[in-house]
mmCIF file of C-alpha atoms in Angstrom:
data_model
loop_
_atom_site.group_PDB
_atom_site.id
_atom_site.type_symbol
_atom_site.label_atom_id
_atom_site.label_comp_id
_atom_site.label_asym_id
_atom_site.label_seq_id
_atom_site.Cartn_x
_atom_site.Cartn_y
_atom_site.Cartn_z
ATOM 1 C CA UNK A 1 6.253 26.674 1.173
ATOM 2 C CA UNK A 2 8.510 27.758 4.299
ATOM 3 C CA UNK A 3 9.065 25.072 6.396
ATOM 4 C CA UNK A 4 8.979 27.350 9.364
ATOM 5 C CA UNK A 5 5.291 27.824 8.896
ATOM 6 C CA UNK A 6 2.815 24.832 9.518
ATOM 7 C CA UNK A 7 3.230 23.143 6.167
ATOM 8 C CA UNK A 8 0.203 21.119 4.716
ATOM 9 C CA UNK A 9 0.665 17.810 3.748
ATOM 10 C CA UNK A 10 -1.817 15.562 1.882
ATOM 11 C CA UNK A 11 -1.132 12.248 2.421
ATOM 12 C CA UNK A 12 -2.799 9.246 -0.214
ATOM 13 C CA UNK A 13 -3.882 6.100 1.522
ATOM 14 C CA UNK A 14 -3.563 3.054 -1.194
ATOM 15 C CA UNK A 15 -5.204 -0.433 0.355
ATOM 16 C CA UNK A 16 -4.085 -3.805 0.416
ATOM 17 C CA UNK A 17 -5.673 -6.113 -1.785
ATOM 18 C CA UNK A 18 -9.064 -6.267 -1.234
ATOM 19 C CA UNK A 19 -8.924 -3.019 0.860
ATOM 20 C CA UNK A 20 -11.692 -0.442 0.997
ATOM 21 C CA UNK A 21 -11.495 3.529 2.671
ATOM 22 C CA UNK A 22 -12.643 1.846 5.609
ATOM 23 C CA UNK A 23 -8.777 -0.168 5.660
ATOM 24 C CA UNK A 24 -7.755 2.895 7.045
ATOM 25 C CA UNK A 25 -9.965 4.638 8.927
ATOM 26 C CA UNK A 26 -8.093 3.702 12.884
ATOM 27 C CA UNK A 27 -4.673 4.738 11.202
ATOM 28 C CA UNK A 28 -6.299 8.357 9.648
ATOM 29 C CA UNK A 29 -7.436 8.941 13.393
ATOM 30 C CA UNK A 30 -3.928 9.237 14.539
ATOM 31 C CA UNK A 31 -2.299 11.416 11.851
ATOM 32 C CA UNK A 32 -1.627 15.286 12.686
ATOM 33 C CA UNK A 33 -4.427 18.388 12.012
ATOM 34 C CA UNK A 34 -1.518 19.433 9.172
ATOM 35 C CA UNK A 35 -2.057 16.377 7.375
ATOM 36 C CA UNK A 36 -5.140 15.751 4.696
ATOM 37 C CA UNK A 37 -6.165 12.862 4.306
ATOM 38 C CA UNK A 38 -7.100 10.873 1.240
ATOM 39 C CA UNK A 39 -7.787 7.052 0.751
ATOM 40 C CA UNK A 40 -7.838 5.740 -2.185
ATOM 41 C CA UNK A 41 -10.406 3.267 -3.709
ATOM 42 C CA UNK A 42 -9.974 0.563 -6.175
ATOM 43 C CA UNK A 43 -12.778 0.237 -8.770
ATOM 44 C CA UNK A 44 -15.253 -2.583 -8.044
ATOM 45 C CA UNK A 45 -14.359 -1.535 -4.192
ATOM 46 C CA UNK A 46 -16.000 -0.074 -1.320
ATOM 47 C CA UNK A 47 -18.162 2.867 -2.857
ATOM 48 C CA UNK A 48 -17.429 1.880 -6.102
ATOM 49 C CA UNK A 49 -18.386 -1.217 -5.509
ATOM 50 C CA UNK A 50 -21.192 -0.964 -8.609
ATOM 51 C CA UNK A 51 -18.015 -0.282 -11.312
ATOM 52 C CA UNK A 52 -16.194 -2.924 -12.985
ATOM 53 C CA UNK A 53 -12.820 -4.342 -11.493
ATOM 54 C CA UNK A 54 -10.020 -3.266 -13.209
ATOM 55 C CA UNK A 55 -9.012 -5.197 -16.055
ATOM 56 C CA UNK A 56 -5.374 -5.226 -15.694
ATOM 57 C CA UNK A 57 -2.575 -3.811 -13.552
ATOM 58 C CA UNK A 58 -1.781 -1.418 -15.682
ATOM 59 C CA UNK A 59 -5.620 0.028 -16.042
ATOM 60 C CA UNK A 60 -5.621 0.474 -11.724
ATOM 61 C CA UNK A 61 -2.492 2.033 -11.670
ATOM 62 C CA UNK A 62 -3.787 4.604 -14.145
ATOM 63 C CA UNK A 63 -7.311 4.765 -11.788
ATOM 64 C CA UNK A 64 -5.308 5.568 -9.218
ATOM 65 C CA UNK A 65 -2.858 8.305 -10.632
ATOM 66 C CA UNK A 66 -6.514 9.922 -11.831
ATOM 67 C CA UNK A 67 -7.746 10.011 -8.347
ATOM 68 C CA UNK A 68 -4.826 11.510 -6.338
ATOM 69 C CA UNK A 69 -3.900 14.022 -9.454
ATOM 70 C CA UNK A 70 -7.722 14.796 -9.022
ATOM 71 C CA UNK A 71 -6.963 15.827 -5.465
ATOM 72 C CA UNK A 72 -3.314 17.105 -5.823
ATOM 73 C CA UNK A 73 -3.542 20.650 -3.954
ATOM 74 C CA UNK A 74 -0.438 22.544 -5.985
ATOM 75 C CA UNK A 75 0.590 24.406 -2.708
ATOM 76 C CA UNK A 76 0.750 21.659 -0.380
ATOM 77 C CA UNK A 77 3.551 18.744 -0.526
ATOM 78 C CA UNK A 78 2.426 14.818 -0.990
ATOM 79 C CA UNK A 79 3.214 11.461 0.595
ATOM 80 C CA UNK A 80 1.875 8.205 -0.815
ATOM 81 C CA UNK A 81 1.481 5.295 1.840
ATOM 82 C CA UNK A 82 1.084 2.025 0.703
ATOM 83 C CA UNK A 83 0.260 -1.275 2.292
ATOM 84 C CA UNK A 84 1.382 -4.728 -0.028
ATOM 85 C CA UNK A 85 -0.321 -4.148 -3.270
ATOM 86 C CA UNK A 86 -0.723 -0.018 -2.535
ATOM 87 C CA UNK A 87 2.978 -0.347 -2.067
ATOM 88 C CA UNK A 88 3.281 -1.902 -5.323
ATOM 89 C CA UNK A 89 0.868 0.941 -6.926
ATOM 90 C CA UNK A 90 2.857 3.987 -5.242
ATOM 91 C CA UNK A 91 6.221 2.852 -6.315
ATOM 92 C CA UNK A 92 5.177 2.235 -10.091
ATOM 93 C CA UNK A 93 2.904 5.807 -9.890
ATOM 94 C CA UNK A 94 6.243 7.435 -8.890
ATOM 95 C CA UNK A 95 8.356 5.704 -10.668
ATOM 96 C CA UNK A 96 6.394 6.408 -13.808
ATOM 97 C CA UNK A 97 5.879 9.967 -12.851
ATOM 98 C CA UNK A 98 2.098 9.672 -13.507
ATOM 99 C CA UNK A 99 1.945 12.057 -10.355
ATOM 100 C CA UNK A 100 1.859 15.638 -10.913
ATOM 101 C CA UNK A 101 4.153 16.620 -8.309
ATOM 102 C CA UNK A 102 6.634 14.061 -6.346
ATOM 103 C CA UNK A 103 5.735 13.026 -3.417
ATOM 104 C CA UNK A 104 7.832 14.283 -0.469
ATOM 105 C CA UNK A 105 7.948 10.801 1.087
ATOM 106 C CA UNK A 106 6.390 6.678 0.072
ATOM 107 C CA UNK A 107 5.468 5.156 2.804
ATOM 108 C CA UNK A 108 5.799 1.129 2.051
ATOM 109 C CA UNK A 109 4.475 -1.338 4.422
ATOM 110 C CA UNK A 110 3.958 -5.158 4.168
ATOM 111 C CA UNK A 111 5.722 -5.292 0.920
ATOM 112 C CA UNK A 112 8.822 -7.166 -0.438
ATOM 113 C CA UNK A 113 11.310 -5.666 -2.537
ATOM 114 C CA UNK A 114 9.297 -5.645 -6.629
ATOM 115 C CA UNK A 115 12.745 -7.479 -7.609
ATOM 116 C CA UNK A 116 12.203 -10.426 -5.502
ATOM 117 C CA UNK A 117 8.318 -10.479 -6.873
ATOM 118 C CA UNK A 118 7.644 -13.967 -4.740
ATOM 119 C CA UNK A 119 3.999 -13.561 -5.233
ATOM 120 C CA UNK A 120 2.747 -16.714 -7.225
ATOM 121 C CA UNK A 121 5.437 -18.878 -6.006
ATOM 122 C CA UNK A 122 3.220 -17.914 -2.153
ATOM 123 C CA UNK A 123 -0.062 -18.094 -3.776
ATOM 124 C CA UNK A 124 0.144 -21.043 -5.556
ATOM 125 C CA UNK A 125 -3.296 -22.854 -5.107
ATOM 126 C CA UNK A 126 -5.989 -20.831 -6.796
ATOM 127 C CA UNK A 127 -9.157 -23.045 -5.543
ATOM 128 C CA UNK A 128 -11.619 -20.951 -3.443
ATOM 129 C CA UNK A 129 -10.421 -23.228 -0.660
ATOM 130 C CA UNK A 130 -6.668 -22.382 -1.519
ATOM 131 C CA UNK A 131 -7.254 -18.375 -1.485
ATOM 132 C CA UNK A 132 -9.170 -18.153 1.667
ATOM 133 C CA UNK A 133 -6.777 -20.250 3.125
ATOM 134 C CA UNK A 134 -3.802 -18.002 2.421
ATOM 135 C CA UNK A 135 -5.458 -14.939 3.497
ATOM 136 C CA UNK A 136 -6.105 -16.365 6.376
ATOM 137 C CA UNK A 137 -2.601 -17.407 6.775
ATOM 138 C CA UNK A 138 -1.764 -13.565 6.114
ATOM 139 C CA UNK A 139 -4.293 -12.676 9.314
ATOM 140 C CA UNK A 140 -6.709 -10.784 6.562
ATOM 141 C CA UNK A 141 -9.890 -12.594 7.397
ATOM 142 C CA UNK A 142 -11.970 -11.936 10.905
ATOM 143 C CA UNK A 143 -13.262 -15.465 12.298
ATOM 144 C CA UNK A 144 -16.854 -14.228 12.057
ATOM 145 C CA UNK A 145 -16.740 -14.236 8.690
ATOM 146 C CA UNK A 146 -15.797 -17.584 8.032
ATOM 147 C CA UNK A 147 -18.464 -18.505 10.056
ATOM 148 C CA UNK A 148 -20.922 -17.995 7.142
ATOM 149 C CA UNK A 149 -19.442 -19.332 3.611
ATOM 150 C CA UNK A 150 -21.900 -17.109 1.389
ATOM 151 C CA UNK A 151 -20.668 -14.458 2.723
ATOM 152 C CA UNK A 152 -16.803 -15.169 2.832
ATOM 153 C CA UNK A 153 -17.053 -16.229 -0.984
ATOM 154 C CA UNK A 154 -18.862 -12.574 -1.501
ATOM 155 C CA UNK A 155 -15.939 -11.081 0.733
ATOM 156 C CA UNK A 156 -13.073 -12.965 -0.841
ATOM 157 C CA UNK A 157 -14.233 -11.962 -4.397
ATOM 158 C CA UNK A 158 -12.730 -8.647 -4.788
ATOM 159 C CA UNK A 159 -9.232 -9.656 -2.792
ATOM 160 C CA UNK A 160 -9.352 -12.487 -5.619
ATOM 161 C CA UNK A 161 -9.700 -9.750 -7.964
ATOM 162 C CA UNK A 162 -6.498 -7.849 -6.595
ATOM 163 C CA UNK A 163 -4.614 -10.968 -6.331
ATOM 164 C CA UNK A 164 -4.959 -11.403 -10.034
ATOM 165 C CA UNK A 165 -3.469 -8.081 -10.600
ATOM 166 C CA UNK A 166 -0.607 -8.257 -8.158
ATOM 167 C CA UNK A 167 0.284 -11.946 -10.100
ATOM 168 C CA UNK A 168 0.120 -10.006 -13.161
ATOM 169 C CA UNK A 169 2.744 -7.327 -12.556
ATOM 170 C CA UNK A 170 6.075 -8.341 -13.329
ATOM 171 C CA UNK A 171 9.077 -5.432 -11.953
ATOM 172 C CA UNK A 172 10.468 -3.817 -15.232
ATOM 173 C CA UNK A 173 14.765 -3.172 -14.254
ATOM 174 C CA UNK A 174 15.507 -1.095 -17.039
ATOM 175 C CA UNK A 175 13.304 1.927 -15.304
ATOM 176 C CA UNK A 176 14.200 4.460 -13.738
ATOM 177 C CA UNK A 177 14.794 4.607 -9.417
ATOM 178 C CA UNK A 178 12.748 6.973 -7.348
ATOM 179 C CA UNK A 179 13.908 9.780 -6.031
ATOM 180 C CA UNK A 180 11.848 10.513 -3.137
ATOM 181 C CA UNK A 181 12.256 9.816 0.509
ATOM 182 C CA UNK A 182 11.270 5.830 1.305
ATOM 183 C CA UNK A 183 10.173 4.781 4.568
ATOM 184 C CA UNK A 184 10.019 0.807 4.795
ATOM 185 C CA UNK A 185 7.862 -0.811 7.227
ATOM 186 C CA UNK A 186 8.087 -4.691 7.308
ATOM 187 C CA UNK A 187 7.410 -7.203 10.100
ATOM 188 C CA UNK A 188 10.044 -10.220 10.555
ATOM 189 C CA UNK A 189 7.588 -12.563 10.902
ATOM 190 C CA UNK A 190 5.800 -11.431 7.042
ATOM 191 C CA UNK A 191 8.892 -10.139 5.190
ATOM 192 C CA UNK A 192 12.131 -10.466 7.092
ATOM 193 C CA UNK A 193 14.723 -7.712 6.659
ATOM 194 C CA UNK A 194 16.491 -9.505 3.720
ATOM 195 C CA UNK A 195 13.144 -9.464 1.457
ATOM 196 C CA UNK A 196 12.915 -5.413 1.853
ATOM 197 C CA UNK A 197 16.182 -4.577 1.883
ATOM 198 C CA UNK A 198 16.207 -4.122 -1.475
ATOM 199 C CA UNK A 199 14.301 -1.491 -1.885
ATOM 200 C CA UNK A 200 17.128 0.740 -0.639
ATOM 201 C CA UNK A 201 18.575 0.199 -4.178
ATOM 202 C CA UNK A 202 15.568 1.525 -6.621
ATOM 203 C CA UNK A 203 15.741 4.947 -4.846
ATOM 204 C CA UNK A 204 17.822 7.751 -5.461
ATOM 205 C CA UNK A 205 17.331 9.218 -2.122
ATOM 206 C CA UNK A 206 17.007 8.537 1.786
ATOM 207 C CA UNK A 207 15.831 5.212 2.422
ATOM 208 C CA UNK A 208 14.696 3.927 6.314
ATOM 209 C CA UNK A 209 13.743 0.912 7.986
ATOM 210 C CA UNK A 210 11.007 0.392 10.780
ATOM 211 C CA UNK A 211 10.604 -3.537 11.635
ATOM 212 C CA UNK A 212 7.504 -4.833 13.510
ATOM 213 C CA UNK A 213 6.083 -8.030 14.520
ATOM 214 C CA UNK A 214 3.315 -9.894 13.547
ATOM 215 C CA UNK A 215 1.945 -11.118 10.647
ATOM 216 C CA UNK A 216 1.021 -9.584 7.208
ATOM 217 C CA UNK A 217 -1.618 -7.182 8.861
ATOM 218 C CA UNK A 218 0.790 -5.899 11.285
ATOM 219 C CA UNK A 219 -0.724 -2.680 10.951
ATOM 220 C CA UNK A 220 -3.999 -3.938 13.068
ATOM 221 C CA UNK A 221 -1.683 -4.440 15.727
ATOM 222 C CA UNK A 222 0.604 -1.457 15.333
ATOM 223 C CA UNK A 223 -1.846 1.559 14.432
ATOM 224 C CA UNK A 224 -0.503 3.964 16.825
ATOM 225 C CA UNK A 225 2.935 3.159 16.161
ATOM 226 C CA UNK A 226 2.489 3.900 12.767
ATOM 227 C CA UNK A 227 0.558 6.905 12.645
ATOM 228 C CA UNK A 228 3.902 8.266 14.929
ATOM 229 C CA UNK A 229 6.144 6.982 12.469
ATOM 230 C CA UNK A 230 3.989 8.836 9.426
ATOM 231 C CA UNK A 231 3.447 12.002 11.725
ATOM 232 C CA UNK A 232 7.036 11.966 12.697
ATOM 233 C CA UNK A 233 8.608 11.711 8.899
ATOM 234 C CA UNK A 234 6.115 14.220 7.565
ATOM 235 C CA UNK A 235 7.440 16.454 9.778
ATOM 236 C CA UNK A 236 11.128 15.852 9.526
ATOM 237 C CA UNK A 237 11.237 16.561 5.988
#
């Protein structure tokens, strides 16, 4: 495709733990008219809420690479953005090639470097009392909701569910880098700039950095910031 003419770019969406479309839906607002949109959803999730969870790592990695492949138009480029655990998925989907084309650019946001892989030494009470406390530390629950403890339990259940996965995946060194384009979004105050840095080393091509402020869900804050930063690398390429 001629990058003189208005190129299409489909861009998939991969949530947070816990995340649903809905994650999204302020950040899809801002994206260009050239750029479809698709965000993913995690079985047990959202509309799929009546499936199972997936019963390993490795299983919603493979859900995933179904869904986008699914969707995959073969005349228009790809980007993957990924916020903590999507970043997680995106990198491994890429890095196993489970994607039928390679995406032009991975967005990562919230997310270490996979080599540091800090997780369960950060999440290391597993009470109900111990997870809602550290995603509340990480700015992912609204008051309101704690206000009724039914219905955090029912809301906390499938971000327990993803938490499980994420402390299950374990980054394998003896595979491959990536060689697309990596755009790194971080906030100091979640994952200073010495936690992501390393992601510059597991790709083969450009790598950026964007820092913000705020905590974990620095995105809430920042949606218009980073719709310009996706609209603006989309573009560049």
């Amino acid at each position: 495709m001629k990058k003189n003419d208005v190129t299409k770019v489909q861009i998939f969406l991969l949530p947070f733990a816990g995340g649903t479309a809905l994650a999204y839906s302020h950040l899809i607002d801002k994206l260009g008219s050239e750029i479809e949109k698709f965000v993913i959803e995690y079985p047990g999730h959202g509309g799929r809420k009546a499936e199972p969870y997936a019963s390993d790592f490795d299983t919603l990695v493979e859900d995933v690479a179904f869904q986008i492949n699914s969707k995959i138009d073969p005349e228009c480029d790809i980007a993957i953005f990924g916020y903590s655990l999507g970043a997680i998925i995106g990198f491994e989907l890429i890095r196993d090639k489970k994607l039928l084309k390679l995406p032009i650019t991975l967005f990562i946001a919230a997310q270490e470097s996979p080599v540091l892989n800090s997780f369960s030494e950060k999440l290391s009470d597993w009470s109900e009392d111990g997870l809602i406390n550290y995603t509340i530390a990480l700015g992912g629950i609204d008051e309101k909701i704690l206000e009724n403890r039914r219905f955090l339990l029912a809301f906390m259940e499938p971000i327990k569910r993803d938490y499980m996965l994420r402390l299950e995946y374990k980054y394998n060194p003896n595979k491959n880098k990536i060689k697309c384009n990596t755009i790194i979004l971080y906030s100091c105050d979640d994952t200073p700039r010495e936690t992501v840095e390393g992601w510059k080393d597991l790709t083969e091509a450009d790598c950026h950095f964007i820092e913000f402020d705020g905590n974990h869900f620095f995105i809430k804050r920042y949606t218009d910031e980073i719709g310009e930063v996706i609209n603006r690398y989309l573009r560049k390429w």
